[in-house]
């Protein structure tokens, strides 16, 4: 049987302790409650604090749960509901477009793929749930950066490296691209991330009308853009899917 990692068990116990009872606890309280030496408890707390899972009050020196842990908990709930609400609509989008469909959310200065529907043909495909995509070059990422202020800041602060000759990475040019995205309600990636690949994505909003993710299709550029322009019926299908998921999340009409 595999042995548990003691330091992780202690960190988990510490987080559970901070989650219950008093709002803030001092180092001595935490150490005595968990049967740890002060030095050991302080080392774990310092690591948790560096990762944003624990915060220390400057005035009292006491500790409480950090914003990162609370954000992760909220993200889990949001993603769980987002995926559940999107299942039927993303399946329909894959069938109507004939292309792969991706559902993405903001995560660690990138786009985390939380749902992937295969292109409805007999071609060999790889499931990409859990994969990360860049914010600045992908259609999903541009949508998040255009509508989510946190994603916007992270995209501007990140290293926007060029993946192809078409990648928009200059800050001013990128901002202009986000303005266009907001004006037309969708984003496109025409060989900006991968040669020969194009994508279209639109934003998903929740009941508070806050952006919680993006949905899009990805396929060969000659299928999505056969005459030099994105096929309008594909853009409409992606936007309709995003609106449908948003309505199911309580956002109302957009």
PDB file of N, CA and C in Angstrom, residues 63-152:
ATOM      1  N   UNK A  63      -3.763  33.744  11.249  1.00  0.00           N
ATOM      2  CA  UNK A  63      -3.925  33.182   9.907  1.00  0.00           C
ATOM      3  C   UNK A  63      -5.383  32.869   9.603  1.00  0.00           C
ATOM      4  N   UNK A  64      -5.716  32.950   8.315  1.00  0.00           N
ATOM      5  CA  UNK A  64      -7.039  32.582   7.834  1.00  0.00           C
ATOM      6  C   UNK A  64      -6.906  32.000   6.431  1.00  0.00           C
ATOM      7  N   UNK A  65      -7.995  31.418   5.918  1.00  0.00           N
ATOM      8  CA  UNK A  65      -7.970  30.879   4.564  1.00  0.00           C
ATOM      9  C   UNK A  65      -7.721  31.985   3.552  1.00  0.00           C
ATOM     10  N   UNK A  66      -6.962  31.663   2.514  1.00  0.00           N
ATOM     11  CA  UNK A  66      -6.613  32.651   1.509  1.00  0.00           C
ATOM     12  C   UNK A  66      -7.561  32.676   0.335  1.00  0.00           C
ATOM     13  N   UNK A  67      -7.457  33.734  -0.436  1.00  0.00           N
ATOM     14  CA  UNK A  67      -8.354  33.935  -1.572  1.00  0.00           C
ATOM     15  C   UNK A  67      -8.189  32.868  -2.643  1.00  0.00           C
ATOM     16  N   UNK A  68      -6.975  32.334  -2.826  1.00  0.00           N
ATOM     17  CA  UNK A  68      -6.746  31.342  -3.871  1.00  0.00           C
ATOM     18  C   UNK A  68      -7.536  30.064  -3.595  1.00  0.00           C
ATOM     19  N   UNK A  69      -7.575  29.647  -2.326  1.00  0.00           N
ATOM     20  CA  UNK A  69      -8.326  28.448  -1.972  1.00  0.00           C
ATOM     21  C   UNK A  69      -9.813  28.660  -2.196  1.00  0.00           C
ATOM     22  N   UNK A  70     -10.305  29.817  -1.811  1.00  0.00           N
ATOM     23  CA  UNK A  70     -11.711  30.124  -2.014  1.00  0.00           C
ATOM     24  C   UNK A  70     -12.039  30.210  -3.496  1.00  0.00           C
ATOM     25  N   UNK A  71     -11.087  30.770  -4.294  1.00  0.00           N
ATOM     26  CA  UNK A  71     -11.306  30.868  -5.734  1.00  0.00           C
ATOM     27  C   UNK A  71     -11.364  29.487  -6.374  1.00  0.00           C
ATOM     28  N   UNK A  72     -10.485  28.591  -5.932  1.00  0.00           N
ATOM     29  CA  UNK A  72     -10.481  27.238  -6.481  1.00  0.00           C
ATOM     30  C   UNK A  72     -11.787  26.519  -6.163  1.00  0.00           C
ATOM     31  N   UNK A  73     -12.298  26.723  -4.938  1.00  0.00           N
ATOM     32  CA  UNK A  73     -13.563  26.094  -4.578  1.00  0.00           C
ATOM     33  C   UNK A  73     -14.704  26.601  -5.427  1.00  0.00           C
ATOM     34  N   UNK A  74     -14.749  27.903  -5.644  1.00  0.00           N
ATOM     35  CA  UNK A  74     -15.795  28.493  -6.478  1.00  0.00           C
ATOM     36  C   UNK A  74     -15.655  28.037  -7.918  1.00  0.00           C
ATOM     37  N   UNK A  75     -14.397  27.970  -8.391  1.00  0.00           N
ATOM     38  CA  UNK A  75     -14.150  27.532  -9.758  1.00  0.00           C
ATOM     39  C   UNK A  75     -14.648  26.118  -9.970  1.00  0.00           C
ATOM     40  N   UNK A  76     -14.401  25.245  -8.992  1.00  0.00           N
ATOM     41  CA  UNK A  76     -14.857  23.859  -9.121  1.00  0.00           C
ATOM     42  C   UNK A  76     -16.371  23.810  -9.276  1.00  0.00           C
ATOM     43  N   UNK A  77     -17.070  24.560  -8.430  1.00  0.00           N
ATOM     44  CA  UNK A  77     -18.527  24.562  -8.514  1.00  0.00           C
ATOM     45  C   UNK A  77     -18.995  25.140  -9.846  1.00  0.00           C
ATOM     46  N   UNK A  78     -18.367  26.234 -10.269  1.00  0.00           N
ATOM     47  CA  UNK A  78     -18.756  26.860 -11.521  1.00  0.00           C
ATOM     48  C   UNK A  78     -18.501  25.941 -12.709  1.00  0.00           C
ATOM     49  N   UNK A  79     -17.325  25.305 -12.723  1.00  0.00           N
ATOM     50  CA  UNK A  79     -16.975  24.421 -13.836  1.00  0.00           C
ATOM     51  C   UNK A  79     -17.888  23.216 -13.876  1.00  0.00           C
ATOM     52  N   UNK A  80     -18.199  22.670 -12.705  1.00  0.00           N
ATOM     53  CA  UNK A  80     -19.092  21.513 -12.645  1.00  0.00           C
ATOM     54  C   UNK A  80     -20.450  21.855 -13.257  1.00  0.00           C
ATOM     55  N   UNK A  81     -20.991  22.995 -12.874  1.00  0.00           N
ATOM     56  CA  UNK A  81     -22.287  23.408 -13.425  1.00  0.00           C
ATOM     57  C   UNK A  81     -22.164  23.776 -14.893  1.00  0.00           C
ATOM     58  N   UNK A  82     -21.078  24.458 -15.245  1.00  0.00           N
ATOM     59  CA  UNK A  82     -20.861  24.856 -16.637  1.00  0.00           C
ATOM     60  C   UNK A  82     -20.832  23.642 -17.553  1.00  0.00           C
ATOM     61  N   UNK A  83     -20.078  22.626 -17.188  1.00  0.00           N
ATOM     62  CA  UNK A  83     -20.005  21.416 -18.013  1.00  0.00           C
ATOM     63  C   UNK A  83     -21.365  20.730 -18.109  1.00  0.00           C
ATOM     64  N   UNK A  84     -22.050  20.632 -16.976  1.00  0.00           N
ATOM     65  CA  UNK A  84     -23.349  19.958 -16.969  1.00  0.00           C
ATOM     66  C   UNK A  84     -24.341  20.674 -17.885  1.00  0.00           C
ATOM     67  N   UNK A  85     -24.342  22.007 -17.835  1.00  0.00           N
ATOM     68  CA  UNK A  85     -25.270  22.781 -18.659  1.00  0.00           C
ATOM     69  C   UNK A  85     -24.900  22.757 -20.134  1.00  0.00           C
ATOM     70  N   UNK A  86     -23.614  22.558 -20.411  1.00  0.00           N
ATOM     71  CA  UNK A  86     -23.140  22.667 -21.795  1.00  0.00           C
ATOM     72  C   UNK A  86     -23.187  21.354 -22.572  1.00  0.00           C
ATOM     73  N   UNK A  87     -23.378  20.238 -21.910  1.00  0.00           N
ATOM     74  CA  UNK A  87     -23.255  18.930 -22.571  1.00  0.00           C
ATOM     75  C   UNK A  87     -24.115  18.812 -23.825  1.00  0.00           C
ATOM     76  N   UNK A  88     -25.392  19.068 -23.685  1.00  0.00           N
ATOM     77  CA  UNK A  88     -26.308  18.884 -24.815  1.00  0.00           C
ATOM     78  C   UNK A  88     -25.984  19.878 -25.924  1.00  0.00           C
ATOM     79  N   UNK A  89     -25.741  21.140 -25.547  1.00  0.00           N
ATOM     80  CA  UNK A  89     -25.524  22.181 -26.547  1.00  0.00           C
ATOM     81  C   UNK A  89     -24.221  21.979 -27.309  1.00  0.00           C
ATOM     82  N   UNK A  90     -23.172  21.518 -26.618  1.00  0.00           N
ATOM     83  CA  UNK A  90     -21.902  21.282 -27.312  1.00  0.00           C
ATOM     84  C   UNK A  90     -21.996  20.071 -28.241  1.00  0.00           C
ATOM     85  N   UNK A  91     -22.749  19.063 -27.837  1.00  0.00           N
ATOM     86  CA  UNK A  91     -22.977  17.918 -28.738  1.00  0.00           C
ATOM     87  C   UNK A  91     -23.696  18.382 -30.006  1.00  0.00           C
ATOM     88  N   UNK A  92     -24.708  19.227 -29.821  1.00  0.00           N
ATOM     89  CA  UNK A  92     -25.452  19.757 -30.974  1.00  0.00           C
ATOM     90  C   UNK A  92     -24.543  20.589 -31.874  1.00  0.00           C
ATOM     91  N   UNK A  93     -23.659  21.376 -31.262  1.00  0.00           N
ATOM     92  CA  UNK A  93     -22.754  22.219 -32.046  1.00  0.00           C
ATOM     93  C   UNK A  93     -21.794  21.360 -32.874  1.00  0.00           C
ATOM     94  N   UNK A  94     -21.281  20.291 -32.278  1.00  0.00           N
ATOM     95  CA  UNK A  94     -20.383  19.407 -33.022  1.00  0.00           C
ATOM     96  C   UNK A  94     -21.107  18.768 -34.211  1.00  0.00           C
ATOM     97  N   UNK A  95     -22.345  18.359 -33.997  1.00  0.00           N
ATOM     98  CA  UNK A  95     -23.109  17.734 -35.090  1.00  0.00           C
ATOM     99  C   UNK A  95     -23.413  18.740 -36.201  1.00  0.00           C
ATOM    100  N   UNK A  96     -23.822  19.950 -35.818  1.00  0.00           N
ATOM    101  CA  UNK A  96     -24.218  20.932 -36.833  1.00  0.00           C
ATOM    102  C   UNK A  96     -23.026  21.514 -37.592  1.00  0.00           C
ATOM    103  N   UNK A  97     -21.887  21.635 -36.906  1.00  0.00           N
ATOM    104  CA  UNK A  97     -20.716  22.238 -37.543  1.00  0.00           C
ATOM    105  C   UNK A  97     -19.810  21.206 -38.212  1.00  0.00           C
ATOM    106  N   UNK A  98     -19.871  19.975 -37.729  1.00  0.00           N
ATOM    107  CA  UNK A  98     -18.979  18.946 -38.228  1.00  0.00           C
ATOM    108  C   UNK A  98     -17.554  19.097 -37.715  1.00  0.00           C
ATOM    109  N   UNK A  99     -17.371  19.907 -36.675  1.00  0.00           N
ATOM    110  CA  UNK A  99     -16.038  20.174 -36.140  1.00  0.00           C
ATOM    111  C   UNK A  99     -15.942  19.835 -34.651  1.00  0.00           C
ATOM    112  N   UNK A 100     -14.719  19.810 -34.144  1.00  0.00           N
ATOM    113  CA  UNK A 100     -14.495  19.586 -32.715  1.00  0.00           C
ATOM    114  C   UNK A 100     -14.964  20.799 -31.916  1.00  0.00           C
ATOM    115  N   UNK A 101     -15.501  20.535 -30.744  1.00  0.00           N
ATOM    116  CA  UNK A 101     -15.995  21.610 -29.876  1.00  0.00           C
ATOM    117  C   UNK A 101     -15.225  21.583 -28.561  1.00  0.00           C
ATOM    118  N   UNK A 102     -14.823  22.764 -28.114  1.00  0.00           N
ATOM    119  CA  UNK A 102     -14.064  22.893 -26.868  1.00  0.00           C
ATOM    120  C   UNK A 102     -14.761  23.882 -25.931  1.00  0.00           C
ATOM    121  N   UNK A 103     -14.748  23.542 -24.646  1.00  0.00           N
ATOM    122  CA  UNK A 103     -15.265  24.419 -23.596  1.00  0.00           C
ATOM    123  C   UNK A 103     -14.082  24.754 -22.698  1.00  0.00           C
ATOM    124  N   UNK A 104     -13.801  26.055 -22.524  1.00  0.00           N
ATOM    125  CA  UNK A 104     -12.631  26.457 -21.758  1.00  0.00           C
ATOM    126  C   UNK A 104     -12.928  27.480 -20.689  1.00  0.00           C
ATOM    127  N   UNK A 105     -12.108  27.465 -19.637  1.00  0.00           N
ATOM    128  CA  UNK A 105     -12.220  28.443 -18.547  1.00  0.00           C
ATOM    129  C   UNK A 105     -10.832  28.996 -18.242  1.00  0.00           C
ATOM    130  N   UNK A 106     -10.804  30.155 -17.607  1.00  0.00           N
ATOM    131  CA  UNK A 106      -9.546  30.771 -17.211  1.00  0.00           C
ATOM    132  C   UNK A 106      -8.888  29.952 -16.106  1.00  0.00           C
ATOM    133  N   UNK A 107      -7.582  29.689 -16.267  1.00  0.00           N
ATOM    134  CA  UNK A 107      -6.850  28.957 -15.231  1.00  0.00           C
ATOM    135  C   UNK A 107      -5.358  29.219 -15.402  1.00  0.00           C
ATOM    136  N   UNK A 108      -4.735  29.773 -14.365  1.00  0.00           N
ATOM    137  CA  UNK A 108      -3.285  29.975 -14.329  1.00  0.00           C
ATOM    138  C   UNK A 108      -2.749  30.641 -15.602  1.00  0.00           C
ATOM    139  N   UNK A 109      -3.285  31.784 -15.924  1.00  0.00           N
ATOM    140  CA  UNK A 109      -2.845  32.589 -17.070  1.00  0.00           C
ATOM    141  C   UNK A 109      -2.985  31.852 -18.398  1.00  0.00           C
ATOM    142  N   UNK A 110      -3.960  30.968 -18.465  1.00  0.00           N
ATOM    143  CA  UNK A 110      -4.225  30.251 -19.701  1.00  0.00           C
ATOM    144  C   UNK A 110      -5.667  29.802 -19.758  1.00  0.00           C
ATOM    145  N   UNK A 111      -5.974  28.994 -20.743  1.00  0.00           N
ATOM    146  CA  UNK A 111      -7.321  28.447 -20.907  1.00  0.00           C
ATOM    147  C   UNK A 111      -7.270  26.955 -20.599  1.00  0.00           C
ATOM    148  N   UNK A 112      -8.030  26.535 -19.615  1.00  0.00           N
ATOM    149  CA  UNK A 112      -8.122  25.118 -19.275  1.00  0.00           C
ATOM    150  C   UNK A 112      -9.303  24.504 -20.020  1.00  0.00           C
ATOM    151  N   UNK A 113      -9.069  23.457 -20.786  1.00  0.00           N
ATOM    152  CA  UNK A 113     -10.139  22.774 -21.512  1.00  0.00           C
ATOM    153  C   UNK A 113     -10.867  21.843 -20.549  1.00  0.00           C
ATOM    154  N   UNK A 114     -12.132  22.123 -20.297  1.00  0.00           N
ATOM    155  CA  UNK A 114     -12.904  21.338 -19.329  1.00  0.00           C
ATOM    156  C   UNK A 114     -13.903  20.397 -20.005  1.00  0.00           C
ATOM    157  N   UNK A 115     -14.100  20.580 -21.310  1.00  0.00           N
ATOM    158  CA  UNK A 115     -14.987  19.678 -22.044  1.00  0.00           C
ATOM    159  C   UNK A 115     -14.567  19.693 -23.516  1.00  0.00           C
ATOM    160  N   UNK A 116     -14.616  18.524 -24.146  1.00  0.00           N
ATOM    161  CA  UNK A 116     -14.175  18.386 -25.530  1.00  0.00           C
ATOM    162  C   UNK A 116     -15.082  17.375 -26.223  1.00  0.00           C
ATOM    163  N   UNK A 117     -15.712  17.809 -27.293  1.00  0.00           N
ATOM    164  CA  UNK A 117     -16.551  16.916 -28.100  1.00  0.00           C
ATOM    165  C   UNK A 117     -15.823  16.653 -29.411  1.00  0.00           C
ATOM    166  N   UNK A 118     -15.628  15.382 -29.727  1.00  0.00           N
ATOM    167  CA  UNK A 118     -14.905  15.032 -30.948  1.00  0.00           C
ATOM    168  C   UNK A 118     -15.644  15.467 -32.203  1.00  0.00           C
ATOM    169  N   UNK A 119     -14.871  15.739 -33.242  1.00  0.00           N
ATOM    170  CA  UNK A 119     -15.440  15.973 -34.562  1.00  0.00           C
ATOM    171  C   UNK A 119     -16.207  14.718 -34.981  1.00  0.00           C
ATOM    172  N   UNK A 120     -17.440  14.870 -35.461  1.00  0.00           N
ATOM    173  CA  UNK A 120     -18.290  13.697 -35.718  1.00  0.00           C
ATOM    174  C   UNK A 120     -17.957  12.994 -37.041  1.00  0.00           C
ATOM    175  N   UNK A 121     -16.738  12.463 -37.121  1.00  0.00           N
ATOM    176  CA  UNK A 121     -16.378  11.630 -38.270  1.00  0.00           C
ATOM    177  C   UNK A 121     -15.550  10.458 -37.752  1.00  0.00           C
ATOM    178  N   UNK A 122     -14.966   9.699 -38.635  1.00  0.00           N
ATOM    179  CA  UNK A 122     -14.229   8.503 -38.221  1.00  0.00           C
ATOM    180  C   UNK A 122     -12.734   8.752 -38.059  1.00  0.00           C
ATOM    181  N   UNK A 123     -12.316  10.003 -38.047  1.00  0.00           N
ATOM    182  CA  UNK A 123     -10.890  10.301 -37.924  1.00  0.00           C
ATOM    183  C   UNK A 123     -10.401  10.028 -36.503  1.00  0.00           C
ATOM    184  N   UNK A 124      -9.118   9.730 -36.415  1.00  0.00           N
ATOM    185  CA  UNK A 124      -8.523   9.480 -35.100  1.00  0.00           C
ATOM    186  C   UNK A 124      -8.322  10.807 -34.384  1.00  0.00           C
ATOM    187  N   UNK A 125      -8.796  10.897 -33.133  1.00  0.00           N
ATOM    188  CA  UNK A 125      -8.706  12.137 -32.367  1.00  0.00           C
ATOM    189  C   UNK A 125      -8.261  11.839 -30.944  1.00  0.00           C
ATOM    190  N   UNK A 126      -7.692  12.827 -30.300  1.00  0.00           N
ATOM    191  CA  UNK A 126      -7.188  12.687 -28.930  1.00  0.00           C
ATOM    192  C   UNK A 126      -8.007  13.573 -28.003  1.00  0.00           C
ATOM    193  N   UNK A 127      -8.511  13.011 -26.913  1.00  0.00           N
ATOM    194  CA  UNK A 127      -9.292  13.781 -25.947  1.00  0.00           C
ATOM    195  C   UNK A 127      -8.387  14.795 -25.259  1.00  0.00           C
ATOM    196  N   UNK A 128      -8.791  16.058 -25.253  1.00  0.00           N
ATOM    197  CA  UNK A 128      -7.943  17.126 -24.739  1.00  0.00           C
ATOM    198  C   UNK A 128      -8.475  17.771 -23.469  1.00  0.00           C
ATOM    199  N   UNK A 129      -9.368  17.098 -22.756  1.00  0.00           N
ATOM    200  CA  UNK A 129      -9.818  17.627 -21.464  1.00  0.00           C
ATOM    201  C   UNK A 129      -8.621  17.696 -20.517  1.00  0.00           C
ATOM    202  N   UNK A 130      -8.450  18.851 -19.890  1.00  0.00           N
ATOM    203  CA  UNK A 130      -7.308  19.063 -19.004  1.00  0.00           C
ATOM    204  C   UNK A 130      -6.137  19.745 -19.675  1.00  0.00           C
ATOM    205  N   UNK A 131      -6.191  19.879 -21.002  1.00  0.00           N
ATOM    206  CA  UNK A 131      -5.117  20.577 -21.717  1.00  0.00           C
ATOM    207  C   UNK A 131      -5.210  22.080 -21.474  1.00  0.00           C
ATOM    208  N   UNK A 132      -4.076  22.758 -21.619  1.00  0.00           N
ATOM    209  CA  UNK A 132      -4.028  24.210 -21.470  1.00  0.00           C
ATOM    210  C   UNK A 132      -3.762  24.854 -22.826  1.00  0.00           C
ATOM    211  N   UNK A 133      -4.433  25.971 -23.081  1.00  0.00           N
ATOM    212  CA  UNK A 133      -4.217  26.748 -24.296  1.00  0.00           C
ATOM    213  C   UNK A 133      -3.840  28.181 -23.911  1.00  0.00           C
ATOM    214  N   UNK A 134      -3.066  28.866 -24.740  1.00  0.00           N
ATOM    215  CA  UNK A 134      -2.683  30.251 -24.425  1.00  0.00           C
ATOM    216  C   UNK A 134      -3.852  31.222 -24.521  1.00  0.00           C
ATOM    217  N   UNK A 135      -3.786  32.281 -23.733  1.00  0.00           N
ATOM    218  CA  UNK A 135      -4.844  33.291 -23.725  1.00  0.00           C
ATOM    219  C   UNK A 135      -4.777  34.207 -24.941  1.00  0.00           C
ATOM    220  N   UNK A 136      -3.580  34.539 -25.405  1.00  0.00           N
ATOM    221  CA  UNK A 136      -3.453  35.623 -26.371  1.00  0.00           C
ATOM    222  C   UNK A 136      -3.659  35.207 -27.822  1.00  0.00           C
ATOM    223  N   UNK A 137      -3.524  33.912 -28.121  1.00  0.00           N
ATOM    224  CA  UNK A 137      -3.566  33.511 -29.525  1.00  0.00           C
ATOM    225  C   UNK A 137      -4.758  32.653 -29.912  1.00  0.00           C
ATOM    226  N   UNK A 138      -5.379  31.960 -28.961  1.00  0.00           N
ATOM    227  CA  UNK A 138      -6.501  31.091 -29.279  1.00  0.00           C
ATOM    228  C   UNK A 138      -7.820  31.859 -29.248  1.00  0.00           C
ATOM    229  N   UNK A 139      -8.812  31.346 -29.962  1.00  0.00           N
ATOM    230  CA  UNK A 139     -10.131  31.983 -29.958  1.00  0.00           C
ATOM    231  C   UNK A 139     -10.740  31.948 -28.562  1.00  0.00           C
ATOM    232  N   UNK A 140     -10.620  30.820 -27.875  1.00  0.00           N
ATOM    233  CA  UNK A 140     -11.144  30.722 -26.509  1.00  0.00           C
ATOM    234  C   UNK A 140     -10.472  31.739 -25.595  1.00  0.00           C
ATOM    235  N   UNK A 141      -9.147  31.850 -25.717  1.00  0.00           N
ATOM    236  CA  UNK A 141      -8.405  32.768 -24.864  1.00  0.00           C
ATOM    237  C   UNK A 141      -8.741  34.222 -25.122  1.00  0.00           C
ATOM    238  N   UNK A 142      -8.883  34.581 -26.388  1.00  0.00           N
ATOM    239  CA  UNK A 142      -9.221  35.973 -26.713  1.00  0.00           C
ATOM    240  C   UNK A 142     -10.597  36.349 -26.185  1.00  0.00           C
ATOM    241  N   UNK A 143     -11.535  35.422 -26.258  1.00  0.00           N
ATOM    242  CA  UNK A 143     -12.877  35.680 -25.722  1.00  0.00           C
ATOM    243  C   UNK A 143     -12.806  35.938 -24.220  1.00  0.00           C
ATOM    244  N   UNK A 144     -12.071  35.091 -23.507  1.00  0.00           N
ATOM    245  CA  UNK A 144     -11.945  35.285 -22.062  1.00  0.00           C
ATOM    246  C   UNK A 144     -11.257  36.612 -21.752  1.00  0.00           C
ATOM    247  N   UNK A 145     -10.197  36.924 -22.486  1.00  0.00           N
ATOM    248  CA  UNK A 145      -9.476  38.185 -22.251  1.00  0.00           C
ATOM    249  C   UNK A 145     -10.327  39.400 -22.581  1.00  0.00           C
ATOM    250  N   UNK A 146     -11.233  39.261 -23.539  1.00  0.00           N
ATOM    251  CA  UNK A 146     -12.085  40.380 -23.934  1.00  0.00           C
ATOM    252  C   UNK A 146     -13.182  40.660 -22.917  1.00  0.00           C
ATOM    253  N   UNK A 147     -13.695  39.620 -22.270  1.00  0.00           N
ATOM    254  CA  UNK A 147     -14.866  39.783 -21.402  1.00  0.00           C
ATOM    255  C   UNK A 147     -14.572  39.658 -19.908  1.00  0.00           C
ATOM    256  N   UNK A 148     -13.486  39.013 -19.546  1.00  0.00           N
ATOM    257  CA  UNK A 148     -13.156  38.796 -18.133  1.00  0.00           C
ATOM    258  C   UNK A 148     -11.988  39.704 -17.750  1.00  0.00           C
ATOM    259  N   UNK A 149     -12.193  40.661 -16.843  1.00  0.00           N
ATOM    260  CA  UNK A 149     -11.112  41.579 -16.469  1.00  0.00           C
ATOM    261  C   UNK A 149      -9.871  40.874 -15.926  1.00  0.00           C
ATOM    262  N   UNK A 150     -10.065  39.776 -15.196  1.00  0.00           N
ATOM    263  CA  UNK A 150      -8.910  39.033 -14.667  1.00  0.00           C
ATOM    264  C   UNK A 150      -8.126  38.409 -15.813  1.00  0.00           C
ATOM    265  N   UNK A 151      -8.839  37.783 -16.747  1.00  0.00           N
ATOM    266  CA  UNK A 151      -8.178  37.186 -17.908  1.00  0.00           C
ATOM    267  C   UNK A 151      -7.481  38.253 -18.742  1.00  0.00           C
ATOM    268  N   UNK A 152      -8.106  39.416 -18.838  1.00  0.00           N
ATOM    269  CA  UNK A 152      -7.520  40.532 -19.589  1.00  0.00           C
ATOM    270  C   UNK A 152      -6.178  40.937 -18.993  1.00  0.00           C
TER     271      UNK A 152
END
